[in-house]
Coordinates of C-alpha atoms and ligand atoms in Angstrom, one line a residue:
X293 CA 252.7 320.3 387.6
X294 CA 255.8 320.2 385.4
X295 CA 253.6 320.4 382.3
X296 CA 251.5 323.2 383.8
X297 CA 254.6 325.3 384.3
X298 CA 255.7 324.8 380.8
X299 CA 252.3 325.8 379.4
X300 CA 252.3 328.9 381.6
X301 CA 255.7 329.9 380.3
X302 CA 254.5 329.3 376.8
X303 CA 251.5 331.5 377.5
X304 CA 253.7 334.2 379.0
X305 CA 255.9 334.1 375.9
X306 CA 253.0 334.6 373.5
X307 CA 251.7 337.5 375.5
X308 CA 255.2 339.2 375.4
X309 CA 255.3 338.8 371.7
X310 CA 251.9 340.5 371.3
X311 CA 253.0 343.3 373.5
X312 CA 256.3 343.7 371.7
X313 CA 257.2 347.5 371.7
X314 CA 254.3 348.0 374.1
X315 CA 251.6 348.0 371.4
X316 CA 248.3 346.5 372.1
X317 CA 247.5 344.6 368.9
X318 CA 244.5 342.3 368.5
X319 CA 242.8 340.9 365.5
X320 CA 245.1 343.0 363.3
X321 CA 244.0 346.2 364.9
X322 CA 246.3 348.5 366.9
X323 CA 244.6 350.1 369.9
X324 CA 245.3 353.7 370.9
X325 CA 244.7 356.0 373.9
X326 CA 241.7 357.4 372.1
X327 CA 238.5 356.5 370.2
X328 CA 240.2 355.8 366.9
X329 CA 241.5 352.3 366.3
X330 CA 244.3 351.7 363.8
X331 CA 243.6 349.0 361.1
X332 CA 246.8 349.7 359.2
X333 CA 249.8 349.9 359.1
X334 CA 251.1 347.6 361.8
X335 CA 254.0 348.7 364.1
X336 CA 257.4 348.4 362.6
X337 CA 256.3 347.8 359.0
X338 CA 258.6 348.8 356.1
X339 CA 256.7 351.2 353.9
X340 CA 256.9 352.7 350.5
X341 CA 254.8 352.8 347.3
X342 CA 253.1 355.9 345.8
X343 CA 251.4 357.0 349.0
X344 CA 251.5 356.4 352.7
X345 CA 248.2 354.8 353.7
X346 CA 246.8 354.9 357.2
X347 CA 243.4 353.2 357.9
X348 CA 241.7 354.4 361.0
X349 CA 238.4 353.1 362.4
X350 CA 236.7 356.2 363.9
X351 CA 233.6 354.3 365.1
X352 CA 235.5 352.6 368.0
X353 CA 234.6 349.3 366.3
X354 CA 230.9 350.3 366.2
X355 CA 230.5 351.9 369.7
X356 CA 230.6 355.5 368.5
X357 CA 228.2 357.0 365.9
X358 CA 229.7 358.7 362.9
X359 CA 229.7 362.5 362.4
X360 CA 227.7 364.7 362.2
X361 CA 227.5 364.2 365.9
X362 CA 224.6 365.2 368.1
X363 CA 226.2 368.2 369.9
X364 CA 224.9 366.9 373.2
X365 CA 226.7 363.6 372.7
X366 CA 228.9 362.8 375.7
X367 CA 231.4 361.2 373.3
X368 CA 232.7 362.3 369.9
X369 CA 236.0 362.8 368.0
X370 CA 236.6 366.5 367.6
X371 CA 239.4 366.1 365.1
X372 CA 242.5 364.0 364.2
X373 CA 245.8 365.4 363.1
X374 CA 248.7 363.3 361.9
X375 CA 252.4 364.0 361.5
X376 CA 255.3 361.9 360.3
X377 CA 258.5 362.6 362.3
X378 CA 261.8 361.1 363.2
X379 CA 264.4 362.0 365.7
X380 CA 266.8 359.9 363.5
X381 CA 266.5 362.1 360.5
X382 CA 265.3 365.3 362.3
X383 CA 262.2 365.6 360.1
X384 CA 258.6 366.4 361.1
X385 CA 256.2 366.4 358.2
X386 CA 252.5 367.4 358.2
X387 CA 250.2 364.6 357.0
X388 CA 247.1 366.5 358.2
X389 CA 246.8 369.5 360.5
X390 CA 243.1 369.9 359.6
X391 CA 243.7 372.3 356.7
X392 CA 244.5 371.0 353.2
X393 CA 247.4 372.8 351.6
X394 CA 249.6 372.5 348.5
X395 CA 248.5 371.8 344.9
X396 CA 248.1 368.1 345.4
X397 CA 247.1 368.3 349.0
X398 CA 250.6 367.9 350.2
X399 CA 249.0 368.1 353.6
X400 CA 245.5 366.7 353.9
X401 CA 242.3 368.3 355.1
X402 CA 240.4 367.2 358.3
X403 CA 240.5 363.5 358.5
X404 CA 237.1 363.2 360.2
X405 CA 235.5 365.0 357.2
X406 CA 236.8 362.6 354.5
X407 CA 234.7 359.6 353.3
X408 CA 231.5 360.7 355.1
X409 CA 229.5 357.6 356.1
X410 CA 232.5 355.4 356.3
X411 CA 233.6 354.0 359.7
X412 CA 237.1 353.7 358.4
X413 CA 239.1 356.7 357.1
X414 CA 241.7 355.8 354.6
X415 CA 244.3 358.5 354.9
X416 CA 246.3 358.6 351.6
X417 CA 249.3 360.9 351.7
X418 CA 251.7 361.4 348.8
X419 CA 255.3 360.8 350.0
X420 CA 257.2 364.0 349.7
X421 CA 260.3 364.3 347.4
X422 CA 263.1 363.8 349.9
X423 CA 261.8 360.3 350.8
X424 CA 262.2 359.0 347.2
X425 CA 264.6 356.0 347.0
X426 CA 264.7 352.2 347.4
X427 CA 266.0 350.2 350.4
X428 CA 267.9 351.4 353.4
X429 CA 269.2 355.0 353.3
X430 CA 272.6 355.1 351.6
X431 CA 273.6 358.7 351.5
X432 CA 274.6 360.6 354.6
X433 CA 271.8 363.1 355.5
X434 CA 269.2 360.9 353.7
X435 CA 265.7 361.6 354.9
X436 CA 264.8 357.9 354.6
X437 CA 264.8 355.7 357.6
X438 CA 262.7 355.1 360.7
X439 CA 259.8 357.3 361.5
X440 CA 256.8 357.6 363.7
X441 CA 253.3 358.2 362.4
X442 CA 252.1 360.5 365.2
X443 CA 248.3 360.3 365.5
X444 CA 246.8 363.1 367.6
X445 CA 243.2 362.7 368.7
X446 CA 241.2 365.5 370.1
X447 CA 238.0 363.9 371.5
X448 CA 235.4 363.8 374.2
X449 CA 234.8 360.6 376.1
X450 CA 231.9 360.3 378.5
X451 CA 231.7 364.1 378.9
X452 CA 235.5 364.7 379.3
X453 CA 237.7 366.3 376.7
X454 CA 241.1 364.7 375.9
X455 CA 244.0 365.2 373.6
X456 CA 246.2 362.2 373.1
X457 CA 249.3 361.3 371.1
X458 CA 249.9 357.9 369.7
X459 CA 253.2 357.3 367.9
X460 CA 253.4 354.3 365.5
X461 CA 256.9 353.4 364.4
X462 CA 257.4 352.5 360.7
X463 CA 260.5 352.3 358.5
X464 CA 260.6 354.2 355.2
X465 CA 262.8 351.7 353.5
X466 CA 260.6 350.4 350.6
X467 CA 260.6 351.8 347.1
X468 CA 259.3 355.3 346.6
X469 CA 259.5 356.2 343.0
X470 CA 260.4 359.5 341.3
X471 CA 257.7 358.9 338.6
X472 CA 255.0 361.0 340.1
X473 CA 254.9 364.6 341.0
X474 CA 255.6 364.9 344.7
X475 CA 255.3 367.7 347.2
X476 CA 258.5 369.2 348.4
X477 CA 259.6 368.2 351.9
X478 CA 260.1 371.9 352.7
X479 CA 256.4 372.8 352.1
X480 CA 255.2 370.4 354.7
X481 CA 258.1 370.6 357.3
X482 CA 257.5 371.6 360.9
X483 CA 259.8 372.3 363.7
X484 CA 260.9 369.1 365.5
X485 CA 260.3 369.4 369.2
X486 CA 262.2 367.4 371.9
X487 CA 260.4 364.5 373.7
X488 CA 260.2 366.7 376.8
X489 CA 258.5 369.5 374.8
X490 CA 256.0 367.0 373.3
X491 CA 255.5 365.3 376.7
X492 CA 253.5 362.3 375.5
X493 CA 253.0 360.9 378.9
X494 CA 251.9 364.2 380.2
X495 CA 249.4 364.7 377.3
X496 CA 247.8 361.3 377.5
X497 CA 245.1 361.5 380.1
X498 CA 243.7 358.1 379.2
X499 CA 245.4 354.8 378.6
X500 CA 245.1 352.5 375.6
X501 CA 241.4 351.5 375.4
X502 CA 239.0 349.2 373.6
X503 CA 241.2 346.2 373.1
X504 CA 239.4 342.8 373.6
X505 CA 238.7 342.4 377.3
X506 CA 238.6 346.1 377.9
X507 CA 235.3 347.2 379.4
X508 CA 235.4 350.9 378.7
X509 CA 231.9 352.1 378.0
X510 CA 231.3 354.8 375.4
X511 CA 228.3 356.9 376.1
X512 CA 227.1 358.5 372.9
X513 CA 223.9 359.8 371.4
X514 CA 223.0 358.7 367.9
X515 CA 221.3 361.3 365.7
X516 CA 218.5 358.8 365.0
X517 CA 217.3 361.1 362.2
X518 CA 217.3 358.5 359.6
X519 CA 220.7 359.4 358.4
X520 CA 221.6 355.8 358.7
X521 CA 224.0 356.5 361.5
X522 CA 221.8 355.2 364.3
X523 CA 222.2 351.8 365.7
X524 CA 225.9 351.8 365.3
X525 CA 226.6 351.0 368.9
X526 CA 225.4 351.2 372.5
X527 CA 223.8 354.6 372.8
X528 CA 222.6 356.2 376.0
X529 CA 220.1 359.0 375.2
X530 CA 219.8 361.2 378.2
X531 CA 223.0 360.1 379.8
X532 CA 224.4 362.9 382.0
X533 CA 227.8 363.9 383.1
X534 CA 227.0 362.8 386.6
X535 CA 226.5 359.3 385.4
X536 CA 230.0 359.6 384.0
X537 CA 231.3 356.2 383.6
X538 CA 234.9 357.2 383.1
X539 CA 237.2 354.9 381.4
X540 CA 239.2 354.4 384.6
X541 CA 236.2 353.3 386.6
X542 CA 234.9 351.0 383.9
X543 CA 238.1 349.1 383.3
X544 CA 236.8 346.2 385.4
X545 CA 238.8 343.6 383.5
X546 CA 241.9 344.8 381.8
X547 CA 244.4 342.9 379.8
X548 CA 246.3 341.6 382.9
X549 CA 243.2 340.0 384.3
X550 CA 242.4 338.3 381.1
X551 CA 245.9 336.8 381.0
X552 CA 245.3 335.3 384.4
X553 CA 242.0 333.9 383.3
X554 CA 243.7 332.3 380.3
X555 CA 246.5 331.0 382.3
X556 CA 244.2 329.4 384.9
X557 CA 242.1 327.9 382.1
X558 CA 245.2 326.3 380.6
X559 CA 246.2 324.8 383.9
X560 CA 242.7 323.4 384.5
X561 CA 242.8 321.8 381.0
X562 CA 246.1 320.2 381.7
X563 CA 244.9 319.0 385.1
X564 CA 242.1 317.1 383.3
Ligands
NAG694 C1 259.1 357.3 368.0 O1 258.3 357.6 369.2 C2 258.9 357.1 370.4 C3 257.9 357.4 371.5 O2 256.9 358.1 371.2 C4 260.2 357.7 370.6 O3 260.8 357.2 371.8 C5 261.2 357.4 369.4 O4 262.4 358.0 369.6 C6 260.5 357.8 368.1 N1 261.3 357.3 367.0 C7 261.9 358.1 366.1 C8 262.6 357.5 365.0 O5 261.8 359.3 366.2
NAG695 C1 240.5 370.2 367.5 O1 239.4 370.3 368.4 C2 239.8 371.0 369.5 C3 238.6 370.9 370.5 O2 237.4 371.4 369.9 C4 240.2 372.4 369.2 O3 240.5 373.1 370.3 C5 241.3 372.4 368.2 O4 241.6 373.7 367.7 C6 240.9 371.5 367.0 N1 242.1 371.3 366.1 C7 242.0 371.3 364.8 C8 243.3 371.1 364.1 O5 241.0 371.4 364.2
NAG696 C1 242.2 368.1 348.7 O1 241.5 368.1 349.9 C2 240.2 368.7 349.9 C3 239.8 368.8 351.3 O2 240.0 367.7 352.1 C4 239.4 367.8 349.0 O3 238.1 368.3 348.9 C5 240.0 367.7 347.6 O4 239.2 366.8 346.8 C6 241.4 367.2 347.6 N1 242.0 367.4 346.3 C7 242.8 366.4 345.8 C8 243.4 366.8 344.5 O5 242.9 365.3 346.3
NAG697 C1 249.2 373.0 358.1 O1 250.3 372.5 357.5 C2 250.8 373.2 356.3 C3 251.9 372.4 355.7 O2 252.9 372.0 356.7 C4 251.2 374.6 356.7 O3 251.5 375.3 355.6 C5 250.0 375.3 357.4 O4 250.5 376.5 357.9 C6 249.5 374.4 358.6 N1 248.4 375.0 359.1 C7 248.1 375.1 360.4 C8 246.8 375.7 360.8 O5 248.9 374.7 361.3
NAG698 C1 255.5 368.2 364.6 O1 254.9 369.4 364.2 C2 253.6 369.6 364.7 C3 253.1 370.9 364.1 O2 253.9 371.9 364.5 C4 253.7 369.6 366.2 O3 252.4 369.7 366.8 C5 254.3 368.3 366.8 O4 254.4 368.3 368.2 C6 255.6 368.1 366.1 N1 256.2 366.8 366.6 C7 257.4 366.7 367.1 C8 257.8 365.3 367.5 O5 258.1 367.6 367.3
NAG699 C1 254.8 366.4 381.4 O1 253.4 366.7 381.7 C2 253.1 366.3 383.1 C3 251.6 366.5 383.3 O2 251.2 367.8 382.8 C4 254.0 367.2 384.0 O3 253.7 366.8 385.3 C5 255.4 367.0 383.7 O4 256.2 367.8 384.5 C6 255.7 367.2 382.2 N1 257.1 366.8 381.9 C7 257.9 367.7 381.3 C8 259.3 367.1 381.0 O5 257.6 368.8 380.9

């Protein structure tokens, strides 16, 4: 009994670590309230280098076909926009608003359109000039510091349209050199809205989905036209809205239930 309690506490501690900052991370992937799954970076990572790199799986780990989508498909990603913002520094930069602009693509074009045929979009964005530096910000008014990579997904899941916001915290504290030509911060700056104006909880009509143990079903139609995009996941040709297996209804076994299963399993092992 005593041992069982200890192992339960140990299990609880492990789970808490995994849920640190409320992120659902499994197998190195960060799960979002949307169809895209983040492969990199991980929450809280110090970043720098020539470019900011964000790797997004847009196939929902193989459950959703790639574009061009069948227009009748009950599930698809309409577009993804990404911003880098910080209430600490007061900055809000465009990574991609769907329209490429600036000589070196200071802001990137539509993310879903890049790397056609690839299930993972590697977003590579040149850090703008005001983030040049090395280490923690030293000057007052430095633009370096902690930021959110704000990933906004416009998508259709099982015949329902959604727009969700997922903010991933990073710290811009690693070296960003002055050796390359960089866009100016001004040319990609946006107004910074207050948390109430952005209203993330109000925007997000679906919870974080598709982590291990999540049973959300994606209804999608593959093109099946020999474009090599069929067979990428469970497809339901002929599925209709009335069959709508919404994510809520399909979440038969969420994270909490799996934890109970694990805990009970551990107790049973110890009892043997
Ligand atoms: C990052 O986003 C969270 C929630 O979306 C917010 O509470 C936090 O203030 C943001 N961090 C910064 C540095 O702006
Ligand atoms: C994204 O898709 C939605 C739905 O089709 C559309 O309303 C919106 O204008 C699109 N946004 C961008 C940046 O393309
Ligand atoms: C800029 O973006 C456009 C559209 O996404 C792309 O076709 C072009 O190759 C990019 N140019 C550079 C210099 O990366
Ligand atoms: C996209 O971002 C660039 C750079 O911030 C800006 O110049 C442009 O007006 C934006 N376009 C749209 C449609 O928001
Ligand atoms: C950053 O700017 C974009 C484009 O104007 C906007 O959609 C987004 O809500 C802004 N983010 C914040 C936190 O203000
Ligand atoms: C956020 O959005 C929700 C749902 O639309 C709404 O009920 C709530 O009043 C909004 N909160 C703020 C601060 O605007």
